[in-house]
XYZ file of C-alpha atoms in Angstrom:
671
model
C -7.298 5.969 6.181
C -7.488 4.709 9.720
C -9.645 1.641 10.114
C -10.985 0.424 13.426
C -8.595 -1.785 15.402
C -9.464 -5.467 15.313
C -8.631 -8.308 17.726
C -5.189 -9.785 17.159
C -4.964 -13.055 15.250
C -3.319 -15.926 17.074
C 0.307 -16.348 16.112
C 1.077 -19.302 13.902
C 4.624 -19.313 12.607
C 4.456 -21.713 9.698
C 2.555 -21.772 6.428
C 0.117 -24.626 5.901
C 0.249 -26.562 2.662
C -2.524 -28.692 1.263
C -1.793 -32.333 2.094
C -2.421 -33.336 -1.493
C -2.904 -31.326 -4.676
C -6.156 -29.390 -4.450
C -7.755 -31.567 -1.774
C -11.389 -31.511 -1.838
C -11.663 -31.721 1.282
C 17.790 1.982 16.848
C 19.736 4.484 15.472
C 17.689 6.755 13.254
C 18.520 6.368 9.565
C 19.597 9.476 7.744
C 17.291 11.231 5.320
C 19.611 10.424 2.442
C 21.336 7.085 2.104
C 24.955 7.035 1.043
C 25.449 5.999 -2.579
C 27.826 3.116 -3.151
C 28.490 1.070 -6.258
C 27.274 -2.186 -4.688
C 23.801 -0.679 -4.297
C 23.512 -0.308 -8.057
C 20.495 -1.940 -9.661
C 20.177 -2.182 -13.411
C 16.904 -0.938 -14.869
C 14.418 -3.574 -15.931
C 13.914 -2.611 -19.567
C 10.464 -4.178 -19.769
C 9.266 -1.900 -16.960
C 10.480 1.171 -18.838
C 9.956 0.435 -22.504
C 6.837 -1.692 -22.594
C 4.739 -2.749 -19.574
C 2.749 -4.873 -22.008
C 5.622 -7.364 -21.821
C 4.827 -7.981 -18.136
C 1.076 -8.098 -18.750
C 1.356 -10.551 -21.634
C 3.849 -12.846 -19.923
C 1.356 -14.072 -17.328
C 4.242 -14.628 -14.921
C 5.375 -12.524 -11.964
C 3.316 -9.602 -10.652
C 6.103 -7.372 -9.293
C 4.220 -4.283 -8.080
C 0.791 -2.891 -7.274
C -1.165 -3.152 -10.521
C 1.584 -5.285 -12.048
C 3.223 -2.474 -14.037
C 3.628 1.294 -13.888
C 0.340 1.549 -15.867
C -1.417 0.015 -12.814
C -3.974 -1.962 -14.863
C -4.601 -5.213 -12.959
C -5.084 -7.424 -16.032
C -2.321 -10.057 -16.241
C -2.381 -12.714 -18.938
C -2.402 -15.499 -16.329
C -4.060 -18.749 -17.419
C -5.505 -21.878 -15.790
C -7.085 -20.021 -12.858
C -9.905 -21.640 -10.880
C -13.354 -20.048 -10.872
C -14.150 -21.742 -7.564
C -12.308 -22.703 -4.383
C -12.928 -23.449 -0.707
C -10.548 -22.289 2.033
C -11.740 -24.906 4.507
C -12.450 -24.103 8.143
C -10.330 -22.490 10.857
C -10.863 -23.075 14.557
C -11.443 -19.637 16.077
C -9.827 -20.647 19.367
C -6.744 -22.558 18.222
C -6.382 -21.345 14.636
C -6.068 -24.941 13.415
C -6.960 -25.558 9.784
C -9.567 -28.196 8.922
C -8.899 -28.822 5.221
C -11.387 -31.653 4.776
C -13.554 -29.481 2.517
C -10.738 -27.322 1.146
C -10.513 -27.100 -2.623
C -7.869 -25.558 -4.886
C -5.863 -24.231 -1.920
C -2.129 -24.699 -2.473
C -1.122 -23.199 0.861
C -1.919 -20.485 3.337
C 0.271 -18.439 5.655
C -0.694 -16.436 8.716
C -0.564 -12.653 8.465
C -1.162 -10.046 11.145
C -4.512 -9.229 12.720
C -5.176 -6.491 10.139
C -3.884 -6.574 6.577
C -4.305 -3.810 4.009
C -1.209 -4.490 1.904
C -1.641 -6.114 -1.508
C 0.398 -9.205 -2.409
C 3.316 -8.856 -4.810
C 4.786 -11.946 -6.499
C 8.278 -11.912 -8.002
C 11.383 -14.067 -8.200
C 9.806 -17.051 -6.471
C 8.690 -15.038 -3.438
C 5.461 -13.384 -2.234
C 5.488 -10.145 -0.230
C 2.664 -8.722 1.892
C 2.399 -5.704 4.186
C 0.571 -6.317 7.484
C 0.961 -5.888 11.260
C 2.695 -8.149 13.783
C -0.294 -10.309 14.756
C 1.442 -13.434 13.447
C 4.532 -12.898 15.623
C 7.068 -14.519 13.296
C 10.108 -13.066 15.097
C 10.789 -14.203 18.687
C 12.171 -10.760 19.567
C 8.784 -9.280 18.662
C 5.973 -11.435 20.156
C 2.565 -10.918 18.581
C 1.438 -8.570 21.362
C 4.026 -6.020 20.140
C 2.480 -3.715 17.543
C 4.654 -3.247 14.443
C 4.447 -2.474 10.775
C 5.610 -5.645 9.007
C 6.602 -6.627 5.501
C 6.580 -10.428 5.229
C 8.273 -12.537 2.566
C 7.127 -16.087 1.779
C 8.271 -18.805 -0.603
C 5.957 -18.787 -3.631
C 6.145 -22.559 -3.916
C 4.985 -23.640 -0.459
C 4.289 -20.498 1.600
C 7.262 -20.986 3.896
C 8.094 -17.860 5.922
C 11.411 -16.395 4.720
C 11.974 -13.044 6.427
C 10.307 -10.032 8.009
C 11.039 -6.332 7.932
C 9.916 -4.741 11.207
C 8.978 -1.091 11.737
C 8.525 -0.124 15.384
C 5.702 2.293 16.131
C 6.467 6.006 16.025
C 6.515 7.613 19.475
C 4.182 10.344 18.182
C 1.367 7.784 18.190
C -1.765 7.594 16.106
C -1.440 11.032 14.536
C 1.353 9.524 12.402
C 1.216 5.763 12.981
C -2.262 4.417 13.711
C -2.399 1.357 15.988
C -2.509 -2.080 14.346
C -2.603 -0.755 10.778
C 0.792 -2.160 9.879
C 2.356 -1.647 6.460
C -0.403 -0.649 4.027
C 1.789 -0.241 0.940
C 2.536 -2.837 -1.718
C 6.167 -3.483 -2.608
C 7.956 -3.000 -5.918
C 10.427 -5.696 -6.985
C 13.025 -5.551 -9.748
C 15.603 -8.327 -9.827
C 17.005 -8.827 -6.325
C 15.895 -5.420 -5.033
C 12.631 -4.401 -3.363
C 11.323 -0.923 -2.529
C 8.449 -0.047 -0.206
C 7.112 2.641 2.140
C 7.111 1.724 5.822
C 4.552 2.688 8.463
C 7.181 5.135 9.812
C 7.192 7.263 6.656
C 10.387 5.797 5.229
C 11.236 4.609 1.738
C 13.357 1.470 2.091
C 15.279 -0.591 -0.410
C 15.797 -4.244 0.590
C 17.637 -7.265 -0.748
C 14.870 -9.703 -1.763
C 16.965 -12.670 -0.594
C 17.463 -11.188 2.837
C 20.395 -12.821 4.625
C 19.662 -16.185 3.002
C 22.333 -15.355 0.403
C 24.944 -15.162 3.163
C 25.746 -11.500 2.461
C 24.952 -8.280 4.325
C 24.458 -5.972 1.361
C 25.057 -2.232 1.697
C 25.427 0.719 1.871
C 23.590 0.016 5.150
C 25.392 -2.762 7.004
C 25.253 -4.003 10.588
C 21.855 -2.366 11.078
C 21.168 -2.051 14.807
C 17.824 -3.431 15.993
C 16.139 -4.049 19.308
C 16.319 -7.522 20.865
C 14.222 -6.820 23.944
C 13.657 -4.775 27.092
C 13.730 -5.396 30.820
C 11.405 -2.924 32.518
C 12.693 -1.041 35.562
C 9.600 -2.194 37.428
C 10.296 -5.850 36.613
C 11.586 -8.271 39.188
C 15.349 -8.607 38.953
C 15.943 -5.281 37.177
C 18.132 -3.722 39.906
C 20.089 -6.957 40.346
C 20.630 -7.121 36.572
C 22.132 -3.610 36.379
C 24.331 -4.272 39.401
C 25.480 -7.603 37.965
C 26.410 -5.998 34.630
C 28.630 -3.489 36.432
C 30.352 -6.491 38.021
C 30.811 -8.185 34.643
C 28.084 -10.762 35.263
C 24.794 -11.790 33.626
C 21.786 -12.125 35.921
C 19.188 -14.879 35.686
C 16.564 -12.242 34.814
C 18.623 -11.065 31.829
C 19.249 -14.652 30.695
C 15.522 -15.371 30.815
C 14.658 -12.220 28.888
C 17.161 -13.086 26.152
C 15.819 -16.634 25.917
C 12.213 -15.388 25.754
C 13.214 -13.083 22.889
C 14.736 -15.944 20.894
C 18.359 -15.021 21.752
C 19.424 -17.545 24.400
C 22.879 -17.104 25.903
C 24.912 -20.317 25.890
C 27.839 -20.585 28.252
C 29.727 -17.673 29.726
C 29.648 -14.121 28.400
C 32.131 -11.280 28.497
C 30.698 -8.026 29.858
C 32.421 -4.693 29.270
C 31.158 -1.546 30.954
C 30.918 1.511 28.718
C 29.229 3.757 31.296
C 28.691 2.410 34.812
C 25.038 1.830 35.575
C 24.024 2.819 32.030
C 25.755 1.063 29.128
C 27.548 -2.244 28.482
C 28.532 -4.670 25.743
C 27.946 -8.415 26.029
C 30.003 -10.836 23.935
C 29.144 -14.510 23.853
C 27.358 -17.349 22.126
C 23.924 -16.020 21.272
C 21.496 -18.530 19.754
C 24.385 -20.676 18.557
C 26.518 -17.865 17.075
C 29.316 -15.766 18.537
C 28.139 -12.167 18.519
C 27.978 -8.958 20.514
C 24.976 -7.283 22.115
C 24.706 -3.686 23.330
C 22.816 -2.973 26.557
C 21.633 0.504 27.560
C 19.509 1.964 30.321
C 17.077 4.258 28.524
C 14.217 5.726 30.507
C 12.329 3.151 32.589
C 13.987 0.102 31.004
C 17.136 -1.748 30.134
C 17.193 -2.227 26.361
C 19.232 -4.807 24.470
C 20.294 -4.264 20.834
C 22.123 -6.274 18.188
C 23.618 -5.565 14.767
C 21.888 -7.616 12.076
C 24.129 -10.103 10.313
C 24.016 -13.113 8.019
C 23.060 -15.209 11.059
C 19.658 -13.471 11.152
C 17.954 -15.405 8.371
C 14.467 -14.331 9.448
C 15.285 -10.608 9.241
C 15.276 -8.235 6.248
C 18.541 -7.043 4.701
C 18.278 -3.257 4.231
C 20.178 -1.603 1.373
C 19.269 2.048 1.922
C 16.731 4.175 3.798
C 15.156 7.544 3.059
C 13.351 8.929 6.125
C 10.721 11.284 4.714
C 9.820 12.620 8.173
C 13.386 13.752 8.855
C 15.018 16.911 7.531
C 15.261 18.131 4.876
C 11.917 16.679 3.686
C 10.105 17.094 7.033
C 6.942 15.225 6.057
C 4.108 14.770 8.576
C 1.801 11.992 7.419
C -1.774 11.789 8.672
C -2.385 8.513 10.572
C -0.072 6.530 8.310
C 2.224 6.555 5.325
C 0.844 4.567 2.401
C 2.191 4.604 -1.145
C 2.909 1.723 -3.500
C 5.907 3.130 -5.352
C 6.725 2.663 -9.029
C 9.726 3.277 -11.275
C 10.657 4.586 -14.675
C 14.204 3.519 -15.428
C 16.290 4.527 -12.414
C 13.615 6.964 -11.195
C 11.527 5.955 -8.169
C 8.309 7.933 -7.576
C 6.806 8.316 -4.110
C 3.724 9.973 -2.635
C 4.955 11.167 0.784
C 1.509 11.011 2.505
C 1.968 14.537 3.926
C -1.266 15.517 5.649
C -3.125 17.255 8.457
C -2.713 16.711 12.190
C -5.108 15.283 14.793
C -7.240 18.445 14.763
C -8.134 17.630 11.133
C -7.731 21.338 10.381
C -4.081 22.290 10.848
C -1.413 21.286 8.339
C 1.763 20.877 10.436
C 4.208 20.708 7.510
C 2.811 22.948 4.740
C 6.211 23.351 3.076
C 6.975 19.624 3.048
C 6.729 17.895 -0.346
C 3.783 15.696 -1.231
C 5.465 14.028 -4.190
C 9.128 13.148 -4.735
C 11.413 11.480 -7.259
C 14.281 9.387 -5.912
C 17.225 7.589 -7.493
C 16.202 3.972 -6.926
C 19.828 2.826 -6.671
C 20.975 5.206 -3.944
C 17.979 6.834 -2.245
C 19.099 10.297 -3.373
C 16.182 12.725 -3.730
C 16.265 14.113 -7.275
C 13.274 16.439 -7.086
C 10.362 17.363 -4.848
C 7.001 18.982 -5.419
C 4.900 20.811 -2.836
C 1.500 20.584 -4.517
C -1.189 20.693 -3.235
C 0.409 22.709 -0.418
C -2.088 24.291 1.983
C -5.011 22.679 0.128
C -4.495 19.144 1.458
C -7.908 18.049 2.699
C -6.950 15.129 4.938
C -4.339 12.461 4.111
C -2.604 11.512 0.858
C -2.590 7.755 0.290
C -2.733 7.268 -3.458
C 0.077 5.790 -5.562
C 1.748 7.123 -8.717
C 1.467 5.792 -12.273
C 3.784 6.314 -15.257
C 3.063 6.179 -18.990
C 4.673 7.326 -22.209
C 2.092 9.461 -24.033
C 3.023 10.723 -27.501
C 6.639 10.002 -26.676
C 6.591 12.006 -23.424
C 6.904 10.079 -20.137
C 4.314 11.302 -17.630
C 4.108 10.434 -13.947
C 0.662 10.908 -12.405
C 0.231 12.093 -8.828
C -3.202 12.079 -7.176
C -3.052 14.976 -4.740
C -4.736 15.231 -1.373
C -6.796 18.157 -2.677
C -8.686 15.950 -5.136
C -6.649 17.137 -8.132
C -4.741 14.829 -10.450
C -1.341 16.203 -11.472
C 0.914 15.093 -14.324
C 4.650 15.739 -14.254
C 7.297 14.927 -16.793
C 8.897 11.660 -15.671
C 12.541 12.702 -15.762
C 15.229 13.905 -13.358
C 13.779 17.421 -13.273
C 15.674 20.683 -13.218
C 17.127 22.396 -10.149
C 15.343 19.916 -7.896
C 11.902 20.560 -9.388
C 9.754 18.661 -11.921
C 7.981 20.043 -14.957
C 4.194 20.195 -14.482
C 2.440 19.069 -17.661
C -1.226 19.344 -16.667
C -3.614 19.326 -13.714
C -7.217 18.196 -13.389
C -9.769 18.955 -10.648
C -11.647 15.697 -9.994
C -14.430 17.396 -7.987
C -17.271 19.693 -9.086
C -16.342 23.279 -8.295
C -19.248 23.811 -5.877
C -18.545 20.619 -3.900
C -17.576 21.273 -0.287
C -15.203 19.595 2.140
C -16.768 19.016 5.568
C -14.927 17.359 8.449
C -15.869 13.762 9.111
C -16.968 13.015 5.574
C -20.307 14.815 5.495
C -19.375 16.939 2.503
C -19.322 16.300 -1.242
C -15.701 17.245 -1.980
C -13.363 14.242 -2.028
C -9.683 13.520 -2.215
C -8.256 10.527 -4.103
C -7.386 7.166 -2.550
C -7.381 5.230 -5.831
C -4.417 4.888 -8.165
C -4.776 6.404 -11.647
C -4.727 3.804 -14.435
C -3.480 4.345 -17.987
C -5.236 2.347 -20.693
C -4.989 2.966 -24.441
C -3.394 6.392 -23.784
C -6.293 7.505 -21.568
C -6.256 8.065 -17.789
C -8.910 6.746 -15.399
C -9.379 7.686 -11.752
C -12.157 7.747 -9.137
C -12.444 9.975 -6.067
C -12.996 8.874 -2.486
C -12.214 9.478 1.160
C -10.809 7.784 4.239
C -13.030 4.711 4.790
C -13.750 5.963 8.317
C -15.635 8.865 6.711
C -18.233 6.447 5.367
C -20.113 6.489 2.113
C -20.863 9.474 -0.069
C -21.021 11.013 -3.514
C -18.329 9.876 -5.921
C -17.056 10.482 -9.445
C -15.192 8.451 -12.041
C -13.258 10.272 -14.740
C -11.765 9.353 -18.099
C -9.128 11.961 -19.003
C -7.187 12.821 -22.148
C -3.549 13.233 -20.990
C -2.315 14.894 -24.190
C -3.475 18.379 -23.212
C -1.531 20.849 -21.091
C -2.197 23.376 -18.350
C -5.410 23.377 -16.308
C -7.501 20.732 -18.051
C -10.276 20.535 -15.432
C -13.909 20.249 -16.561
C -14.631 23.764 -15.297
C -12.823 26.903 -14.189
C -13.511 28.835 -10.985
C -14.113 32.551 -11.565
C -15.231 35.584 -9.599
C -17.634 38.055 -11.207
C -16.388 41.644 -10.876
C -18.616 43.929 -12.912
C -18.207 42.888 -16.516
C -15.089 40.896 -15.747
C -14.569 37.315 -14.652
C -11.391 36.915 -12.651
C -9.807 33.481 -12.147
C -9.922 32.302 -8.534
C -6.993 30.802 -6.713
C -7.557 27.217 -5.626
C -8.955 27.076 -2.075
C -9.075 24.143 0.318
C -12.709 23.877 1.411
C -14.706 24.933 -1.648
C -13.554 26.123 -5.059
C -16.672 28.147 -5.917
C -19.065 29.805 -3.459
C -22.000 31.209 -5.492
C -23.187 33.438 -2.627
C -19.925 35.356 -2.974
C -20.421 36.051 -6.654
C -18.254 33.169 -7.733
C -19.127 30.956 -10.692
C -17.976 27.776 -12.409
C -17.759 27.938 -16.184
C -16.961 25.245 -18.721
C -13.265 24.992 -19.479
C -12.510 25.226 -23.231
C -9.272 23.339 -22.468
C -11.041 20.510 -20.652
C -9.497 17.029 -20.952
C -12.690 15.177 -19.980
C -13.392 12.245 -22.270
C -16.326 11.139 -20.122
C -17.545 11.456 -16.546
C -19.653 9.073 -14.459
C -21.575 10.000 -11.320
C -25.175 8.900 -11.963
C -26.769 6.897 -14.752
C -30.433 5.967 -15.080
C -29.917 2.379 -16.223
C -33.572 1.327 -16.116
C -34.719 4.646 -17.624
C -37.477 5.155 -15.059
C -36.615 8.812 -14.503
C -35.283 8.167 -10.997
C -31.779 7.509 -9.741
C -31.586 4.431 -7.548
C -28.771 3.674 -5.121
C -27.317 1.165 -7.594
C -27.318 3.835 -10.313
C -24.898 6.134 -8.487
C -21.122 6.230 -8.392
C -20.175 6.478 -4.721
C -16.856 7.223 -3.071
C -14.247 4.638 -3.923
C -10.908 3.443 -2.566
C -10.647 1.205 -5.608
C -8.653 1.376 -8.813
C -10.209 0.476 -12.161
C -9.254 -2.576 -14.211
C -9.833 -2.506 -18.000
C -9.607 -5.105 -20.739
C -10.968 -4.971 -24.291
C -12.626 -1.628 -23.450
C -14.619 -3.185 -20.575
C -13.993 -1.340 -17.298
C -14.718 -2.624 -13.790
C -14.639 -0.725 -10.505
C -16.035 -1.270 -7.005
C -17.101 1.670 -4.868
C -17.011 1.848 -1.074
C -20.769 1.352 -0.873
C -20.298 -2.119 -2.333
C -21.611 -1.385 -5.813
C -19.603 -3.108 -8.546
C -19.710 -1.041 -11.746
C -19.095 -2.229 -15.303
C -18.723 0.454 -18.000
C -17.460 1.007 -21.507
C -13.941 2.404 -21.169
C -14.372 4.783 -24.104
C -17.802 6.242 -23.282
C -19.744 8.218 -25.889
C -18.575 10.940 -28.260
C -20.455 13.585 -26.269
C -18.723 12.758 -22.971
C -21.402 10.504 -21.528
C -20.643 7.210 -19.808
C -21.899 3.883 -21.101
C -22.888 1.745 -18.121
C -23.225 -1.956 -18.871
C -24.405 -2.945 -15.378
C -23.990 -2.499 -11.645
C -24.061 -5.255 -9.040
C -24.701 -4.778 -5.312
C -22.268 -6.847 -3.217
C -24.129 -5.830 -0.009
C -20.796 -5.149 1.700
C -18.278 -2.331 1.542
C -15.378 -2.851 -0.826
C -11.897 -1.474 -0.139
C -10.087 -3.222 -2.966
C -9.871 -3.247 -6.741
C -10.867 -5.782 -9.392
C -8.638 -8.325 -11.089
C -9.313 -9.331 -14.698
C -7.582 -12.577 -15.632
C -8.227 -15.813 -17.544
C -11.694 -14.757 -18.706
C -12.846 -13.941 -15.175
C -13.196 -10.918 -12.901
C -12.480 -11.103 -9.157
C -13.465 -8.571 -6.476
C -13.383 -8.865 -2.665
C -15.375 -7.163 0.084
C -15.317 -6.378 3.799
C -17.607 -9.307 4.605
C -14.876 -11.638 3.418
C -16.415 -12.720 0.127
C -14.729 -12.729 -3.279
C -17.178 -12.444 -6.167
C -16.118 -14.174 -9.369
C -17.703 -12.953 -12.615
C -17.292 -14.274 -16.108
C -15.584 -11.468 -18.037
C -17.844 -9.476 -20.345
C -20.366 -6.667 -20.268
C -23.288 -9.095 -20.540
C -22.299 -11.096 -17.411
C -24.179 -9.186 -14.737
C -24.265 -11.834 -11.990
C -21.286 -13.571 -10.366
C -20.503 -17.206 -11.011
C -19.501 -17.612 -7.369
C -19.295 -15.606 -4.159
C -16.668 -17.360 -2.081
C -16.207 -16.783 1.657
C -12.549 -16.369 2.627
C -12.957 -16.652 6.397
C -12.297 -12.976 7.210
C -12.475 -9.548 5.576
C -10.779 -8.965 2.233
C -9.504 -5.381 2.328
C -6.942 -6.005 -0.404
C -7.023 -6.779 -4.116
C -6.906 -10.249 -5.644
C -3.755 -10.698 -7.738
C -2.713 -13.400 -10.188
C 0.749 -14.684 -11.089
C 2.184 -17.893 -12.507
C -1.134 -19.790 -12.727
C -2.113 -18.866 -9.179
C -4.404 -16.441 -7.402
C -3.083 -14.702 -4.289
C -5.541 -13.268 -1.793
C -4.639 -11.612 1.488
C -7.539 -11.551 3.914
C -7.509 -9.654 7.182
C -5.248 -12.279 8.740
C -4.139 -14.851 6.134
C -2.497 -15.137 2.733
C -3.849 -17.803 0.378
C -2.263 -19.304 -2.716
C -5.079 -20.641 -4.879
C -4.790 -22.701 -8.039
C -5.898 -25.793 -9.871
C -4.097 -29.030 -8.951
C -1.077 -30.014 -10.991
C -1.704 -32.815 -13.466
């Protein structure tokens, strides 16, 4: 889902708070983390037994979609229907808040932000890139994947997790995209997928609690580099061999936020290649490791409780390393969820830069991990060779008729349901599968075809499943579909079956990557008597003029539905905002209440909260509707200053909106 690179935002290290209430105015981690008792996290019962507890509370919003059902409908009250972000000087980044309204605070993010905010335990977490340059050792001209943590109360920066770019480049780690996944928070633990294809568990308090929590301790990270071509490089290496620190090395350390105070002790490990430096670094006695690696001298440190602005890592699962061997396409993106102690992850396994070859066909696309230890409990290889492009959806979990199901949207455009348990012999039990594309639809490179994969997250509402199809936003607009599915059936529950006519017989066809049914080869699609379709939406003649207008089509979508009181909202990538009846008709037809053209592409998903509906777009506007099928025009369309690729979330009487380069906390003034 590789978007075009954008200019970097100017670094601004501190959050800005409204002056008065609502003014008008590098060692590689192992593929399996060691299990230790101190890593144990108790299951949050409300997340397992009844997500409705989280929805009804109107408090924290601890994961993408709030709960494992993924329905973005929190019972948050007292939300504003209007706000003004003020003005920002394009040259200096300074905030003019003279006209600002209902803005509690804002914080600078990177230059591109696709991660959705998560709010839990008094902190706000957002995935982005390094355009804000919060850490001195990583100035904002260094491209990273970043997870930022802020204080929910005032937007103060707390800590950053930094993922250096993969050396394989854009095939796996597209420039400037940053961390695109939303975090999951339970208690004092956080889980997320990095831009390097890792699942990481962090301590939400970082090192602010004065403890380096394990199993991973003393994590080694890069402080900075002195290039071999730089002035003073040769003198620096020679000085180190003599037990001295050169002026060039001192300056580099100071520039990276690690100034050396006083004398230092230098010990040579390998002459001309490796040393240790012990001294007072930034006010604390600590040791640095220096190594000549390639055309540079690199300096490393072990993270400790002195590094308050760094993340405290508990465990790491590297999905690209053996034995999983995943090869993500352009990026890894999955907002994980849990069921008890089970953590579910879409690995993002995909094609290579040729857009044809699948480099890791035997690697799993979907895995279940013990959330306490990082141990892989089971893996699943579907869709195997049939992956169309990338796999960037996120899983959902629901208990249906007493059976816990975890839903995986595969990169072949099929939705798969597995039993949400620890599996057997390292494999899960497949409950049902559903082809979300018409059988004669065709995949064509670059997005010209009609077959789609799934970017959206499946939503469970009233024991029904809802999902739309779409493609990488770089593939542009195209034909889309929205499905309502009955998850109580089993087996192949697709709308149709693919068969080949052989004389008087019809032989089932194996699933193929490009096109399921090719009529010219004697292949046919027939209605499936075991179909789980409740209703399907692709076109709907709203004005009954016998023609299908652009606004009467369901186009490709990156978005996830939001449903309340049987009213469903969804934005497609063409910028059409759709409002439907969640139950449809008895004969499988959709009931479309209205569509609204936002005149800008939409990457995000709607929020339903406090009697209002919020949806953002690429032009940087957030449309605010009054909730209800009869409310066809927005109350407001509010400009946020830059593109809104993410989804508006609500928690604790506040709205949180991440734009391309800023995070806003929005709420009515306190009485």
